[in-house]
CSV table of C-alpha atoms in Angstrom, one decimal:
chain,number,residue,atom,x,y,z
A,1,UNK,CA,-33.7,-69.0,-66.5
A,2,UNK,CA,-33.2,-67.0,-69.3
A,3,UNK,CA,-29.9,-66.8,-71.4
A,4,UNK,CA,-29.1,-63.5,-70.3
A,5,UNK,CA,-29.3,-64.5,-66.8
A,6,UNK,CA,-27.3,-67.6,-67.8
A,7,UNK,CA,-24.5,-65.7,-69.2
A,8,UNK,CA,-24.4,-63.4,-67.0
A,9,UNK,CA,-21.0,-63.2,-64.8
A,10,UNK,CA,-21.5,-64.4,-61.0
A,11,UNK,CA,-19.5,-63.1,-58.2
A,12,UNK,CA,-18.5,-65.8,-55.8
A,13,UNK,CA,-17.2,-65.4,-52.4
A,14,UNK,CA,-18.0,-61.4,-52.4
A,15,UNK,CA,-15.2,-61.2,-55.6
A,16,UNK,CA,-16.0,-59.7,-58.7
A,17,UNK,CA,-15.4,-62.0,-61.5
A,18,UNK,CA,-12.3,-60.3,-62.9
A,19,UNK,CA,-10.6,-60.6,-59.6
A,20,UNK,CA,-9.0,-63.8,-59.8
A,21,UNK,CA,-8.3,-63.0,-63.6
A,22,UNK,CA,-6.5,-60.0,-62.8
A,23,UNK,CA,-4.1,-61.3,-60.5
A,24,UNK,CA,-2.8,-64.0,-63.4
A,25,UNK,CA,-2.7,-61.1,-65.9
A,26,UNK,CA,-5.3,-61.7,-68.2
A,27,UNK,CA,-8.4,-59.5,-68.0
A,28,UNK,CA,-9.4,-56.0,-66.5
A,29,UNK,CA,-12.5,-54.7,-65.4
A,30,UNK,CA,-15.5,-53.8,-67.9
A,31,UNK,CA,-15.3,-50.5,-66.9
A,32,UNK,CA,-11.8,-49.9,-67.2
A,33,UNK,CA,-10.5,-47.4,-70.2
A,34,UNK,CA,-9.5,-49.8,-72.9
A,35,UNK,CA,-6.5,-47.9,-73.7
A,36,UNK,CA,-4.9,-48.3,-70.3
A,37,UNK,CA,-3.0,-51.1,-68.6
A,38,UNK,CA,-4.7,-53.2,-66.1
A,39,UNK,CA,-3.8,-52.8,-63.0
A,40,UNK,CA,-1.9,-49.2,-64.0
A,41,UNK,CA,2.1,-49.1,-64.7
A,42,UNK,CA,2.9,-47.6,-61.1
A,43,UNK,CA,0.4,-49.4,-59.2
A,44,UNK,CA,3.0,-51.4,-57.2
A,45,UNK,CA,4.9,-48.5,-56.1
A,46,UNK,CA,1.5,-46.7,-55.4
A,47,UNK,CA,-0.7,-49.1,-54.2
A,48,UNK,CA,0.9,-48.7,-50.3
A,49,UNK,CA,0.0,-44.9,-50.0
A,50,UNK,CA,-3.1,-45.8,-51.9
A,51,UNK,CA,-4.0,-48.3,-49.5
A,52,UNK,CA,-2.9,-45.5,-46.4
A,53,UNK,CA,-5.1,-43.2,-48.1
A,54,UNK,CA,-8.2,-45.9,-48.5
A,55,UNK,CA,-8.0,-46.6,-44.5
A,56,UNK,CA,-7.9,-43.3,-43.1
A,57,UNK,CA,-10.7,-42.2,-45.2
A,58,UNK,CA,-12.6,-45.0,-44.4
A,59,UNK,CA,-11.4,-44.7,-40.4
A,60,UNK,CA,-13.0,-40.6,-40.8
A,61,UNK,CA,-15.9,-42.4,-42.7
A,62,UNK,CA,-16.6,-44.8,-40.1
A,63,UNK,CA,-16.2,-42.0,-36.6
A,64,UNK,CA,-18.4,-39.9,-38.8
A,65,UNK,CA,-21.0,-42.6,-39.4
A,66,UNK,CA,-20.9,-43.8,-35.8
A,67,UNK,CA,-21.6,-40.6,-34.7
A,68,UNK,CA,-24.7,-40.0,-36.7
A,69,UNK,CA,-25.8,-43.2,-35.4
A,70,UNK,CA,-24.9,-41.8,-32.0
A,71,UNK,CA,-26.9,-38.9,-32.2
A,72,UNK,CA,-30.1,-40.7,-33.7
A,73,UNK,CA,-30.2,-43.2,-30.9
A,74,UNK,CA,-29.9,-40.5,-28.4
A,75,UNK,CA,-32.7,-38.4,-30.1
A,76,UNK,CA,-34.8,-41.7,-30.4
A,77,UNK,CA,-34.5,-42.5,-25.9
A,78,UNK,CA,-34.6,-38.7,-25.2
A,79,UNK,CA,-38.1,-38.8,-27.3
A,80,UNK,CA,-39.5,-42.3,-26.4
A,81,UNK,CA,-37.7,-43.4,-22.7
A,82,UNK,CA,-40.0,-41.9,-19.9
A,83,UNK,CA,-36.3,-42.0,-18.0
A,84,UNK,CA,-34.7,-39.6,-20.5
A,85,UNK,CA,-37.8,-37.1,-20.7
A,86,UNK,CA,-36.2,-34.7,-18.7
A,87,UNK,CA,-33.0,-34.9,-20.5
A,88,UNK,CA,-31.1,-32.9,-22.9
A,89,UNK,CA,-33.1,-31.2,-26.0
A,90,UNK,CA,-33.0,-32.5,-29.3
A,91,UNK,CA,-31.3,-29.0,-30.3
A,92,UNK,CA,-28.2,-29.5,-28.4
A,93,UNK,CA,-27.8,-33.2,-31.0
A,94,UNK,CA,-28.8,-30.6,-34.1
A,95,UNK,CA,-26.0,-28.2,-32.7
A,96,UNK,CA,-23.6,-31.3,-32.0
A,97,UNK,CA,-24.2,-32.5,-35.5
A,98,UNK,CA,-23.8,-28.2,-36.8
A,99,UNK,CA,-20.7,-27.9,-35.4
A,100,UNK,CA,-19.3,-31.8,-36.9
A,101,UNK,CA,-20.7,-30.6,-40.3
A,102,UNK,CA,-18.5,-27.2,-39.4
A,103,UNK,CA,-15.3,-29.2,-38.4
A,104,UNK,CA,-15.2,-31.2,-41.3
A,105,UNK,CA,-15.8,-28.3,-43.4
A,106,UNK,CA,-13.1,-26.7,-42.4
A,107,UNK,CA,-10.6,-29.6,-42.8
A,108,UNK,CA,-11.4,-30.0,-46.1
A,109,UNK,CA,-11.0,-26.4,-46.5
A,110,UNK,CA,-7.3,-26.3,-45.2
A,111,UNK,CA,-7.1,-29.1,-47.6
A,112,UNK,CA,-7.8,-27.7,-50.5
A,113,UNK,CA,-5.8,-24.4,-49.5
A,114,UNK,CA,-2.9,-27.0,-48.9
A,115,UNK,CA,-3.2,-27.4,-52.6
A,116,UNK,CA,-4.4,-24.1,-53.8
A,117,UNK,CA,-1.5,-22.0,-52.8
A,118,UNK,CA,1.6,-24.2,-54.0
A,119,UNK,CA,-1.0,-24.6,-57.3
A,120,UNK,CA,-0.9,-20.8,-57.6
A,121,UNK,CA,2.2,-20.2,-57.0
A,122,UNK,CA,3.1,-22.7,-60.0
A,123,UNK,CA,0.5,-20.7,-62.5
A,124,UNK,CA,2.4,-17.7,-61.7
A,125,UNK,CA,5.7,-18.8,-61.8
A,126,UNK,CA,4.6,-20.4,-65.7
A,127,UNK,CA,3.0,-17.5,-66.6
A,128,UNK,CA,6.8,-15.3,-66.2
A,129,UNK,CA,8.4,-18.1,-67.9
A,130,UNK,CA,6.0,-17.5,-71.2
A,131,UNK,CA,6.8,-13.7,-70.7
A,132,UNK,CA,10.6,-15.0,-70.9
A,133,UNK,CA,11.6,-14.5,-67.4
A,134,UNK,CA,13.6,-18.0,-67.3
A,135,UNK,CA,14.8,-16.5,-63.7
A,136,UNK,CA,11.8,-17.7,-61.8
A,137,UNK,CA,11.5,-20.1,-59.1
A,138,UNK,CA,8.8,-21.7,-56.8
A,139,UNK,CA,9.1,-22.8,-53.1
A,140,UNK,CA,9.0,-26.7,-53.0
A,141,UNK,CA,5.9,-27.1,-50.3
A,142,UNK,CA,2.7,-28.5,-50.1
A,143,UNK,CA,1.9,-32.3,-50.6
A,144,UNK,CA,4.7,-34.7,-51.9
A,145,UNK,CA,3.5,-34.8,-55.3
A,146,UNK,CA,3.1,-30.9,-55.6
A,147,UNK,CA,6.7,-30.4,-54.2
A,148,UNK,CA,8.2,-32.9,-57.2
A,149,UNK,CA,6.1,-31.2,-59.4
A,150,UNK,CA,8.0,-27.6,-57.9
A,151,UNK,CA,11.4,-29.4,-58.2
A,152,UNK,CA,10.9,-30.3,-61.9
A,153,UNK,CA,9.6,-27.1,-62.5
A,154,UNK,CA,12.5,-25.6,-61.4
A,155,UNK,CA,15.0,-27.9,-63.2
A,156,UNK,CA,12.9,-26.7,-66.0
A,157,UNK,CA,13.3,-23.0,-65.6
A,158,UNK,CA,17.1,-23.5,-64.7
A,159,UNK,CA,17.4,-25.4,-67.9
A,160,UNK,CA,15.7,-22.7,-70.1
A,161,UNK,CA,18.0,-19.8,-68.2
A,162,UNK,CA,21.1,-21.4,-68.9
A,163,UNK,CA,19.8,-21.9,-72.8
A,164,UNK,CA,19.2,-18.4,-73.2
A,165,UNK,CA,22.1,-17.5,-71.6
A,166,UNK,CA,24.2,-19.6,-73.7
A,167,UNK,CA,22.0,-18.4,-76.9
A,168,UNK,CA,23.3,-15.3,-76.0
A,169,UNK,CA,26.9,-15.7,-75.8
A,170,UNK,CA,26.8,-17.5,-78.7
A,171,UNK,CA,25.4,-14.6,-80.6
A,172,UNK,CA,27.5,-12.4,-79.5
A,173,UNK,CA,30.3,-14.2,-80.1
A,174,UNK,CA,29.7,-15.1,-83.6
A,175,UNK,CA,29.2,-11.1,-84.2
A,176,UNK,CA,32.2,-10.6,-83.0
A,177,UNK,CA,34.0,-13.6,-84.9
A,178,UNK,CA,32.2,-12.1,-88.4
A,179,UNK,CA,33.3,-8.4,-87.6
A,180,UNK,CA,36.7,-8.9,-88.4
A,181,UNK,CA,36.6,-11.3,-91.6
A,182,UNK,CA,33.8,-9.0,-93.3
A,183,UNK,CA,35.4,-5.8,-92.3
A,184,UNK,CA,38.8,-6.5,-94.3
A,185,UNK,CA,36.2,-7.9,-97.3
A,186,UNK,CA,34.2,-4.6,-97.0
A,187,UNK,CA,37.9,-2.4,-96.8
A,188,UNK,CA,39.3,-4.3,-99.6
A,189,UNK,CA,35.9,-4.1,-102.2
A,190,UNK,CA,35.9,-0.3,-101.1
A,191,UNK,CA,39.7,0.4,-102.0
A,192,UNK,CA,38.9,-1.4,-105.4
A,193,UNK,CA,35.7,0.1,-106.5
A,194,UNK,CA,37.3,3.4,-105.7
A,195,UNK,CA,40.6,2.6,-107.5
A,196,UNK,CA,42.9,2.6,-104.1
A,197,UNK,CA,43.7,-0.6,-105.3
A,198,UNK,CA,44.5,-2.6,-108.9
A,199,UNK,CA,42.1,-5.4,-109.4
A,200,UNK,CA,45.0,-7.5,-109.1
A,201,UNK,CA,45.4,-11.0,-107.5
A,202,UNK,CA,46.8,-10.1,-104.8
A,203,UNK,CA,43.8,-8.1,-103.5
A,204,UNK,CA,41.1,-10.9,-104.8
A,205,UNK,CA,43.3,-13.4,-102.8
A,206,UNK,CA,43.0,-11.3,-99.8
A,207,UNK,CA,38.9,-10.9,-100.4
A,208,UNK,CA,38.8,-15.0,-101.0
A,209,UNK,CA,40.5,-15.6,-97.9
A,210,UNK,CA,38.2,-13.9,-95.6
A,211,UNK,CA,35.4,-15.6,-97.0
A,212,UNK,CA,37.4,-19.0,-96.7
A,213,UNK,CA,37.2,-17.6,-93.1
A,214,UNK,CA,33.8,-17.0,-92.4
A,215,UNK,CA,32.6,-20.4,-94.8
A,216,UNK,CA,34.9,-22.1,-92.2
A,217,UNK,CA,33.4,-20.2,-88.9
A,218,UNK,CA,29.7,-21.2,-90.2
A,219,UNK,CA,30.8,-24.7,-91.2
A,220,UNK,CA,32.4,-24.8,-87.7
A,221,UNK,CA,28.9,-24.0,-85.8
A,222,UNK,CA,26.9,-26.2,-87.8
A,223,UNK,CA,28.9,-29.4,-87.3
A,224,UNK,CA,28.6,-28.7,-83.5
A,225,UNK,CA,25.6,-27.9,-83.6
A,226,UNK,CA,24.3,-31.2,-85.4
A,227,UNK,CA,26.7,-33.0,-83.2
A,228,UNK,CA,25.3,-32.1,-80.2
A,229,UNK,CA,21.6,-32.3,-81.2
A,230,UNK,CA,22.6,-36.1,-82.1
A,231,UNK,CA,21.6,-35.9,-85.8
A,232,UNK,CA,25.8,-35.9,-86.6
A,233,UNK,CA,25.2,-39.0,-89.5
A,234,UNK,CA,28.7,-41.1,-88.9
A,235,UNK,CA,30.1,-43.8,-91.5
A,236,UNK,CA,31.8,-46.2,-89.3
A,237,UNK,CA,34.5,-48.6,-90.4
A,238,UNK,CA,37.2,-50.7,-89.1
A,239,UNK,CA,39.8,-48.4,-88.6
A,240,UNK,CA,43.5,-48.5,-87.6
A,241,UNK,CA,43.6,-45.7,-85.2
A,242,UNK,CA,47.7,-46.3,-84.8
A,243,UNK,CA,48.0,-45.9,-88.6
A,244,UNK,CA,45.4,-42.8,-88.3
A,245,UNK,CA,47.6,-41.6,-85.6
A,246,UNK,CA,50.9,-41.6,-87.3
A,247,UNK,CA,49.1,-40.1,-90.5
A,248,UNK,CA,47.9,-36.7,-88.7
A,249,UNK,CA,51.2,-36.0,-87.3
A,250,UNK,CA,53.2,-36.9,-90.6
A,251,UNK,CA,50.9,-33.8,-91.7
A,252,UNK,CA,51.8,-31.4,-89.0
A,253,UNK,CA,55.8,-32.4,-89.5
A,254,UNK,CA,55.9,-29.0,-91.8
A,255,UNK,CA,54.3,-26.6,-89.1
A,256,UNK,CA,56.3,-28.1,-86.0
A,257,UNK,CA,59.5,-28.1,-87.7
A,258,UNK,CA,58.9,-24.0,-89.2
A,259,UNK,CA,58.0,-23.8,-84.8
A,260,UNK,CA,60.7,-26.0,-83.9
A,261,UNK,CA,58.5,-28.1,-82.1
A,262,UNK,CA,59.1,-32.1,-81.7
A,263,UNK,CA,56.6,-34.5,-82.5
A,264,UNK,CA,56.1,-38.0,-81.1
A,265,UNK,CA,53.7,-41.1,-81.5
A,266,UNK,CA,53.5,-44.2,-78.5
A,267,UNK,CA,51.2,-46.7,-79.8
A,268,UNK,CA,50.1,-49.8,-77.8
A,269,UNK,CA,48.1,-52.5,-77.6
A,270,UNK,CA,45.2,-53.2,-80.3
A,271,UNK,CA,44.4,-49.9,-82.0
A,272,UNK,CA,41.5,-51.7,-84.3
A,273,UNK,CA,38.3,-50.0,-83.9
A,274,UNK,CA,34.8,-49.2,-85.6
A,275,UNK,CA,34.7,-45.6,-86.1
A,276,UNK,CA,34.2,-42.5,-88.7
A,277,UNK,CA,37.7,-42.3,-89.4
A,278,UNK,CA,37.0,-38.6,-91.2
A,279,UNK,CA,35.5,-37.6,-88.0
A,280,UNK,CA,38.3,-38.9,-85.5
A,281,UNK,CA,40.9,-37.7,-87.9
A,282,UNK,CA,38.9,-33.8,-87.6
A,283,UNK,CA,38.8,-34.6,-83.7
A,284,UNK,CA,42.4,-35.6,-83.7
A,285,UNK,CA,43.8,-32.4,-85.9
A,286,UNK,CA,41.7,-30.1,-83.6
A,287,UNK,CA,43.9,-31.3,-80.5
A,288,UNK,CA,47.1,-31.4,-82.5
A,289,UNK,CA,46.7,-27.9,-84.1
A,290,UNK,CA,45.1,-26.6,-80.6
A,291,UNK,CA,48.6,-27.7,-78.6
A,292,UNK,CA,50.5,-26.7,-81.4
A,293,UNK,CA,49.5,-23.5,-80.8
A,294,UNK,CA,50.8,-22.9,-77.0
A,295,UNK,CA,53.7,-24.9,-77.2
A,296,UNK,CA,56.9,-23.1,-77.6
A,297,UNK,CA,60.0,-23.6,-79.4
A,298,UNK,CA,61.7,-26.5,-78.4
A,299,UNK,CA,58.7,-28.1,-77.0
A,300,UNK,CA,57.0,-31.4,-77.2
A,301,UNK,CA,54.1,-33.0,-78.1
A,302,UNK,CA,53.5,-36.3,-77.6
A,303,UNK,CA,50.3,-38.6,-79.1
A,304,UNK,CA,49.5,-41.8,-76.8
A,305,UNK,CA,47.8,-44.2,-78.2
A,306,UNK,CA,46.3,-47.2,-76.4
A,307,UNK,CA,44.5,-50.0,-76.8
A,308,UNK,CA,42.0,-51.5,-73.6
A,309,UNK,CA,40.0,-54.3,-73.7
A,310,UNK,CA,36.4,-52.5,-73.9
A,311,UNK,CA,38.1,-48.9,-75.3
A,312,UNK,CA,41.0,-47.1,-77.5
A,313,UNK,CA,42.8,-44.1,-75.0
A,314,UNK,CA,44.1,-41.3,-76.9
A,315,UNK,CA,45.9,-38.5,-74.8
A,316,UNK,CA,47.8,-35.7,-76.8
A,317,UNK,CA,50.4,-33.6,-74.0
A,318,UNK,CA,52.5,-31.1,-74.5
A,319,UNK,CA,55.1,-29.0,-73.0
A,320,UNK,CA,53.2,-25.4,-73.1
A,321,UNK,CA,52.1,-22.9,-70.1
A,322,UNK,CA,49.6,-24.9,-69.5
A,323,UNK,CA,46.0,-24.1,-69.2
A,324,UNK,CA,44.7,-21.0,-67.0
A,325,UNK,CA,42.4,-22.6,-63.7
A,326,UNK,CA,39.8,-20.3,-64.9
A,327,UNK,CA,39.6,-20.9,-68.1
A,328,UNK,CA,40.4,-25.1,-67.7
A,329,UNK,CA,36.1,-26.0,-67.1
A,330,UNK,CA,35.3,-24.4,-69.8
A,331,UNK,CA,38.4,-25.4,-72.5
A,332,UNK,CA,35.3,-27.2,-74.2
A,333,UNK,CA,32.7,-25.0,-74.8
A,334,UNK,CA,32.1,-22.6,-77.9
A,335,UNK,CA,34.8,-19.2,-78.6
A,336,UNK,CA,36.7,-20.3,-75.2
A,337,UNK,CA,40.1,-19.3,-76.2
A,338,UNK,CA,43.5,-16.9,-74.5
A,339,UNK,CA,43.0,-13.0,-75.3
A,340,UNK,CA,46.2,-13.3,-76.9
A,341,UNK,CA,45.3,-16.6,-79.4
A,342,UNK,CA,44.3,-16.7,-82.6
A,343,UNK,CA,41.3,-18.9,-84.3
A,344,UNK,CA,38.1,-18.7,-83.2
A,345,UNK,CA,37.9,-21.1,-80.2
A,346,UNK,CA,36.2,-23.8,-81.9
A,347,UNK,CA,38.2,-26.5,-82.4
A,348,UNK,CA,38.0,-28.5,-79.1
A,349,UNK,CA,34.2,-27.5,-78.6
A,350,UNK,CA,34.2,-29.4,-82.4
A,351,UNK,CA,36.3,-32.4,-81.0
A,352,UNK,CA,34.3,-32.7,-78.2
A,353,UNK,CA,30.9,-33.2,-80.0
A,354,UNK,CA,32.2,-36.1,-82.3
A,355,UNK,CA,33.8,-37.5,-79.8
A,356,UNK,CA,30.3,-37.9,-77.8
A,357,UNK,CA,28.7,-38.6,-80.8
A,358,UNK,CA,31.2,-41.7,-80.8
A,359,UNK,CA,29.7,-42.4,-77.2
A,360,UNK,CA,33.2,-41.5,-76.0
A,361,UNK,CA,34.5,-38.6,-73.7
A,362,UNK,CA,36.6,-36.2,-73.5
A,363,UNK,CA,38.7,-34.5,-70.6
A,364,UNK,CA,42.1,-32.0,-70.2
A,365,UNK,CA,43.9,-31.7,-67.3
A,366,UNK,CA,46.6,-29.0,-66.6
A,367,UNK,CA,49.2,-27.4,-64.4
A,368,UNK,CA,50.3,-24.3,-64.8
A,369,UNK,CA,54.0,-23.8,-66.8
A,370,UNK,CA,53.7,-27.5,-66.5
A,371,UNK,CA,51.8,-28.1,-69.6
A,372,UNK,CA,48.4,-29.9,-70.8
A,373,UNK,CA,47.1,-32.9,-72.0
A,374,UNK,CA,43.8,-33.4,-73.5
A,375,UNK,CA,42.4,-37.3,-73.8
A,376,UNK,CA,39.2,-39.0,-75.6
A,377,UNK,CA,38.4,-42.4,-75.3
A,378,UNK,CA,36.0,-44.2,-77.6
A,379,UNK,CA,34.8,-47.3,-76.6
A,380,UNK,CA,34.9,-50.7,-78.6
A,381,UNK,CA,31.2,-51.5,-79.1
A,382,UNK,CA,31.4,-54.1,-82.1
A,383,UNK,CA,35.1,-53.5,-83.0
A,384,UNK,CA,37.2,-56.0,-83.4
């Protein structure tokens, strides 16, 4: 025997040589792709309609054989049996086996139209999406796979409309929020270069604090925009958010007392936590200065602060109209703000992305004329 024939791999007991290897994990095939896991990732989840699929193919496989053999037996006693001489023709088994050829043509046929038209469907609907018609959707039919395949498609599509629709807004609404500031900068350089108005300090002032303004408006977007792509870089420290707390409203004490508006801090439990304490203090001032706003004189707000054993609650209520029904889903997302307030509706859309980029969240709840409150909590992670 020669030593290729010695070292060649036997099969025993009809199994390949891999076979038993396989099942303890630590060989594949020879002719498997050597960049893919053997058996594949799915395969226990797949391997029962794999298996349905192997045995009805091989059930068609089998009537399909049996019935060629059928035929050529028949053939061979009409030809050679004197009994079966007188018997059918030959032609009618070549028309028999015709019309099987015919049958199994045409099911695979339907088959492949099965496929075909959901397949079409999903070329055309891709096709208006790269046009920019993000309003498309398919029907969800065909085989399993192809109607997943139209679900996700239309998640997809969905997800792209609501993009563009937000890109939209936001456009339009940062036009509008610019409009204002760079019209009284335009007014004011106008009235001075024609001599309307002395180059004095009051008119600079005026001109610096309209581009205060818009610096502020773009500084705005781009921290909620890095926020919520997750690229917001936080520089977390132990942090006393009770001290933190009482530190913001000691700095609103000037505004709420000019608005005759009460202030108040509750603190409990252990307020120690690891956190960007620049970041929570912005988030915090944004929900301050936002009920500040609505409530009215001789109102209340009230900070609670609480300590849990996984998280840190802080809820700010106040005593205001409360928030409109309408307007409540959406007291988080970019320019939503009252006709009548001022700012540019940023300042909770703001506190809500550092707040996520904490891995906390955020909520507000409201009655009408009964006031609001609005509450983040962050969770503990590897505070002490």
């Amino acid at each position: 025997m020669s030593e290729e024939q010695s070292t060649r791999p036997r099969w025993r007991h009809g199994r390949p040589p891999w076979a038993r290897e396989w099942r303890e994990g630590d060989a594949r095939p020879s002719w498997w792709p050597a960049n893919e896991p053997f058996p594949p990732r799915d395969w226990p989840r797949m391997r029962p309609r794999f298996m349905r699929r192997v045995a009805f193919f091989a059930f068609l496989a089998f009537l399909f054989f049996a019935f060629l053999v059928a035929v050529f037996v028949t053939v061979l006693i009409n030809f050679f049996s004197p009994a079966t001489r007188g018997g059918p023709h030959p032609i009618v088994f070549v028309i028999a086996g015709l019309f099987l050829l015919m049958v199994v043509f045409n099911m695979g046929r339907q088959g492949v139209r099965r496929f075909a038209a959901p397949l079409g469907d999903l070329v055309d609907a891709a096709e208006r999406v790269e046009r920019g018609d993000y309003s498309v959707r398919v029907e969800a039919r065909g085989p399993r796979s192809l109607r997943a395949f139209a679900s996700a498609f239309n998640a997809m599509s969905a997800r792209l409309e609501r993009s563009e629709e937000e890109r939209r807004r936001l456009l339009a609404d940062v036009t509008h929020e610019l409009r204002t500031p760079l019209t009284v900068v335009q007014g004011n350089v106008e009235a001075l270069i024609d001599g309307v108005h002395p180059p004095d300090e009051t008119h600079l002032r005026a001109i610096l604090e309209e581009t205060h303004v818009v610096s502020r408006l773009i500084d705005d977007l781009r921290t909620v925009s890095v926020a919520e792509a997750g690229a917001l870089p936080l520089h977390r420290e132990s942090t006393d958010l009770g001290a933190l707390v009482r530190d913001i409203i000691a700095s609103f004490d000037a505004t709420a007392g000019a608005a005759r508006v009460t202030l108040a801090v509750d603190t409990t439990g252990n307020l120690s936590l690891d956190v960007d304490p620049v970041r929570i203090r912005e988030v915090l001032t944004n929900v301050v200065a936002n009920a500040l706003r609505y409530t009215p004189a001789g109102g209340r707000i009230t900070v609670h602060a609480t300590g849990f054993e996984h998280d840190v609650s802080i809820a700010v209520a106040d005593t205001g109209p409360g928030i409109a029904p309408d307007v409540l889903p959406h007291i988080f997302e970019r320019f939503t703000r009252s006709a009548e307030s001022p700012g540019a509706g940023l300042g909770l859309a703001i506190a809500k992305s550092l707040v996520v980029a904490h891995g906390g969240t955020i909520d507000a709840r409201s009655e009408p004329g009964r006031g609001a409150e609005i509450r983040f909590t962050l969770p503990r992670g590897t505070a002490s």
